[in-house]
Amino acid sequence: MAFYTPCNSLEKLYHENFSMIKSIYKSFQRGKMSNIKILDCTLRDGGYVNNWDFGLNNIQTIVENLSMAKIDYIEYGYLNTICSNKDKSFFSSFNLWDNICKTQSLLGLMVNFGEYPITNIPDCKNPKTFIRVAFKKEDLDGALEYCEKLKQKGYELFINPMHTASYSESELKKMINIVNHISPKAFSIVDTNGSMTEQEALSLFNFIDKILSSEIAICFHSHNNLQLSFGNAQCLIKACKNRELIIDSTLFGIGRGAGNIHTEDLANYLNENNNTNYCIIPILKTVNEIIYPIFNSNPWGHSIAYYLAAINNCHPNYARFFIQNNLPENLADQFFLSIPEDKKLKYDEKFITQIKNSFLIAK
């Protein structure tokens, strides 16, 4: 396992990344606004690594440094009715906005449909806040009603259909017609399984781009199970001409399994290629001081289990189950092939436990 040692000298960090500093200067000189934006979801998606237990000081530092780096959108965590621990990026009320909204970035939370009543959400008091609503396909109708009510409360709204590629063209058209009526800030392509190839991502983007209102941004959220996330994002960046495109990323790629697109890599790429002026040093400083120590105790990255889950289009929680139960890697291929089509997209722990037991008996 690779261990990452934090740099003791910020000056050393500066000199090692001088080329990045130079790219920022070049972008500033060009002065042209980019239609490509970054949404950092470290505190939300990265929380799968450490059970969202970042600690209050680290949470505040991450937000402050990402704002200093001029990251456009910062996702602060999950909204639900269960957790109110100040050291975790789970929130049960909106009092947090009073403390964290003094930033140039837009700050937001994600809610999984069904986990937070719309009646508990007050009218928006700060225009620099957003809420992302994630939902499963079977909850589509109720979720879109929830989204419409949320939009009426004044929030910048992101609509995130999980497993976006699982929708047929007719289902997508029907959903997007409703989305156009709601008029959210963004509609997301969500590669839940981390299984999209470049061609699949581009094809889905082009289809949505033709029928989604041009005033609505497209957001791309992916998982790096096939090591294709950054390449897929670059493909969409090049293809997107007439609307805002928002790319999800996390610091050092922190996230379950193989992780996510690295915020530092994405910011540097956009500085070099898309006329942006993200400040790289605050990002690297945060990675160095906060994220490396988390990685060293709870590493993420490429693994056989997550790779095989992706190529078999299985929910990533099946890969997590495989790893947590210490199943032998020589059984991994058979394990994922044994999951039937109707069980792949929706994780079923009772079912997969039966599969595990049958494998152990056969062994």
XYZ file of N, CA and C in Angstrom, residues 140-234:
285
model
N -39.145 8.095 -9.223
C -39.073 9.237 -10.134
C -40.206 10.238 -9.934
N -41.445 9.797 -9.962
C -42.578 10.723 -9.904
C -42.588 11.523 -8.603
N -42.440 10.822 -7.483
C -42.437 11.511 -6.197
C -41.250 12.441 -6.048
N -40.098 12.020 -6.572
C -38.888 12.836 -6.463
C -39.018 14.134 -7.250
N -39.606 14.065 -8.431
C -39.759 15.280 -9.235
C -40.766 16.242 -8.602
N -41.794 15.717 -7.955
C -42.722 16.577 -7.205
C -41.981 17.270 -6.058
N -41.128 16.517 -5.379
C -40.305 17.056 -4.288
C -39.405 18.168 -4.827
N -38.793 17.915 -5.980
C -37.887 18.896 -6.590
C -38.623 20.187 -6.934
N -39.823 20.060 -7.454
C -40.587 21.255 -7.826
C -40.903 22.099 -6.595
N -41.276 21.460 -5.501
C -41.556 22.190 -4.263
C -40.287 22.844 -3.720
N -39.162 22.151 -3.863
C -37.884 22.692 -3.398
C -37.498 23.924 -4.215
N -37.706 23.861 -5.513
C -37.416 25.009 -6.379
C -38.272 26.209 -5.984
N -39.515 25.962 -5.615
C -40.416 27.039 -5.217
C -39.961 27.714 -3.924
N -39.162 27.001 -3.129
C -38.633 27.576 -1.893
C -37.424 28.477 -2.143
N -36.936 28.507 -3.393
C -35.895 29.468 -3.748
C -34.482 28.939 -3.830
N -34.281 27.626 -3.684
C -32.928 27.068 -3.713
C -32.458 26.817 -5.143
N -31.153 26.933 -5.347
C -30.551 26.425 -6.573
C -30.676 24.905 -6.499
N -31.304 24.316 -7.487
C -31.686 22.906 -7.425
C -30.923 22.076 -8.446
N -30.366 20.962 -7.980
C -29.750 19.963 -8.856
C -30.611 18.705 -8.810
N -30.957 18.170 -9.962
C -31.745 16.940 -10.046
C -30.824 15.802 -10.462
N -30.667 14.806 -9.574
C -29.692 13.727 -9.760
C -30.361 12.357 -9.855
N -30.738 11.912 -11.052
C -31.290 10.560 -11.180
C -30.176 9.511 -11.127
N -30.190 8.677 -10.104
C -29.173 7.627 -9.994
C -29.265 6.686 -11.198
N -28.123 6.071 -11.532
C -28.089 5.124 -12.656
C -28.747 5.739 -13.902
N -28.314 6.932 -14.265
C -28.967 7.644 -15.372
C -29.010 6.810 -16.648
N -27.969 6.021 -16.879
C -27.904 5.215 -18.103
C -28.939 4.093 -18.127
N -29.592 3.823 -17.001
C -30.585 2.745 -16.961
C -31.931 3.181 -17.545
N -32.089 4.480 -17.802
C -33.333 4.979 -18.389
C -33.316 4.769 -19.905
N -34.433 4.349 -20.456
C -34.557 4.257 -21.911
C -34.680 5.667 -22.490
N -34.552 5.793 -23.802
C -34.677 7.106 -24.433
C -36.053 7.713 -24.173
N -37.088 6.907 -24.249
C -38.441 7.433 -24.008
C -38.611 7.858 -22.551
N -38.020 7.103 -21.629
C -38.093 7.471 -20.207
C -37.328 8.758 -19.939
N -36.169 8.902 -20.580
C -35.389 10.131 -20.424
C -36.148 11.335 -20.968
N -36.737 11.181 -22.144
C -37.495 12.285 -22.742
C -38.628 12.733 -21.824
N -39.359 11.765 -21.297
C -40.473 12.084 -20.401
C -39.974 12.813 -19.154
N -38.878 12.313 -18.562
C -38.328 12.948 -17.369
C -37.834 14.356 -17.676
N -37.113 14.522 -18.778
C -36.523 15.824 -19.085
C -37.591 16.852 -19.442
N -38.690 16.432 -20.019
C -39.798 17.362 -20.261
C -40.298 17.958 -18.949
N -40.371 17.129 -17.912
C -40.784 17.617 -16.592
C -39.686 18.489 -15.991
N -38.435 18.062 -16.152
C -37.298 18.835 -15.641
C -37.270 20.222 -16.276
N -37.519 20.308 -17.571
C -37.552 21.611 -18.243
C -38.610 22.524 -17.630
N -39.735 21.941 -17.238
C -40.801 22.721 -16.592
C -40.362 23.201 -15.206
N -39.686 22.336 -14.452
C -39.215 22.708 -13.113
C -38.129 23.776 -13.199
N -37.295 23.688 -14.228
C -36.198 24.629 -14.479
C -35.197 24.701 -13.319
N -34.528 23.595 -13.013
C -33.512 23.596 -11.955
C -32.221 24.252 -12.428
N -31.285 24.384 -11.527
C -29.952 24.848 -11.911
C -29.280 23.826 -12.805
N -29.389 22.539 -12.446
C -28.673 21.506 -13.202
C -29.418 20.178 -13.177
N -29.184 19.423 -14.217
C -29.650 18.040 -14.330
C -28.406 17.174 -14.476
N -28.325 16.098 -13.697
C -27.077 15.338 -13.610
C -27.109 14.022 -14.367
N -25.981 13.721 -14.996
C -25.686 12.377 -15.489
C -24.928 11.680 -14.367
N -25.513 10.643 -13.797
C -24.920 9.971 -12.638
C -24.490 8.561 -13.032
N -23.181 8.350 -13.050
C -22.628 7.023 -13.363
C -22.429 6.276 -12.049
N -23.530 5.835 -11.468
C -23.516 5.235 -10.130
C -22.565 4.051 -10.040
N -22.548 3.215 -11.058
C -21.726 2.002 -11.018
C -20.302 2.223 -11.492
N -19.994 3.418 -11.967
C -18.653 3.660 -12.503
C -18.347 2.784 -13.695
N -19.365 2.524 -14.524
C -19.205 1.560 -15.614
C -19.267 2.187 -17.002
N -19.408 3.491 -17.088
C -19.542 4.140 -18.392
C -18.216 4.217 -19.136
N -18.265 3.901 -20.425
C -17.132 4.148 -21.313
C -17.260 5.565 -21.861
N -16.217 6.024 -22.531
C -16.252 7.362 -23.116
C -17.400 7.499 -24.109
N -17.581 6.493 -24.957
C -18.639 6.548 -25.961
C -20.021 6.560 -25.320
N -20.198 5.783 -24.264
C -21.488 5.755 -23.573
C -21.784 7.094 -22.910
N -20.765 7.676 -22.266
C -20.949 8.973 -21.613
C -21.279 10.053 -22.639
N -20.557 10.051 -23.761
C -20.777 11.057 -24.800
C -22.152 10.893 -25.445
N -22.547 9.660 -25.707
C -23.844 9.405 -26.318
C -24.980 9.883 -25.415
N -24.871 9.604 -24.117
C -25.899 10.032 -23.172
C -25.923 11.554 -23.064
N -24.740 12.158 -23.014
C -24.654 13.622 -22.952
C -25.315 14.257 -24.173
N -24.987 13.772 -25.362
C -25.530 14.351 -26.597
C -27.053 14.226 -26.656
N -27.563 13.092 -26.195
C -29.017 12.888 -26.197
C -29.693 13.903 -25.278
N -29.152 14.048 -24.063
C -29.732 14.982 -23.093
C -29.562 16.421 -23.564
N -28.404 16.731 -24.124
C -28.087 18.092 -24.567
C -29.097 18.605 -25.598
N -29.635 17.708 -26.407
C -30.566 18.104 -27.471
C -31.950 18.462 -26.944
N -32.354 17.882 -25.822
C -33.731 18.086 -25.357
C -33.836 18.855 -24.040
N -32.730 18.994 -23.319
C -32.738 19.760 -22.068
C -32.649 21.251 -22.387
N -33.444 22.055 -21.702
C -33.393 23.500 -21.902
C -31.961 24.005 -21.767
N -31.558 24.901 -22.667
C -30.173 25.385 -22.682
C -29.823 26.197 -21.441
N -30.833 26.642 -20.697
C -30.577 27.408 -19.476
C -30.234 26.503 -18.295
N -30.441 25.208 -18.457
C -30.162 24.248 -17.384
C -28.791 23.623 -17.619
N -27.950 23.652 -16.603
C -26.623 23.040 -16.719
C -26.741 21.517 -16.706
N -25.771 20.867 -17.327
C -25.622 19.418 -17.189
C -24.479 19.172 -16.216
N -24.722 18.309 -15.251
C -23.697 17.950 -14.270
C -23.290 16.496 -14.517
N -22.009 16.201 -14.334
C -21.507 14.839 -14.548
C -20.889 14.324 -13.263
N -21.475 13.238 -12.739
C -20.958 12.610 -11.516
C -20.581 11.166 -11.829
N -19.332 10.822 -11.575
C -18.879 9.470 -11.926
C -18.037 8.869 -10.812
N -17.833 7.561 -10.919
C -16.946 6.832 -10.018
C -15.876 6.151 -10.867
N -14.682 6.057 -10.311
C -13.514 5.694 -11.120
C -13.227 4.193 -11.136
N -14.260 3.377 -11.096
C -14.070 1.928 -10.988
C -13.360 1.326 -12.192
N -13.533 1.927 -13.375
C -12.836 1.461 -14.578
C -11.656 2.357 -14.935
N -11.324 3.294 -14.040
C -10.235 4.247 -14.283
C -10.520 5.126 -15.509
N -11.791 5.405 -15.772
C -12.185 6.174 -16.953
C -12.823 7.524 -16.613
N -12.994 7.831 -15.339
C -13.763 9.019 -14.957
C -13.194 10.307 -15.532
N -11.896 10.519 -15.365
C -11.293 11.772 -15.820
C -11.333 11.862 -17.341
N -11.072 10.746 -18.022
C -11.140 10.728 -19.475
C -12.547 11.011 -19.975
N -13.547 10.431 -19.320
C -14.933 10.700 -19.699
C -15.281 12.173 -19.497
N -14.802 12.728 -18.382
C -15.060 14.147 -18.114
C -14.424 15.029 -19.184
N -13.189 14.722 -19.564
C -12.523 15.506 -20.608
C -13.293 15.432 -21.920
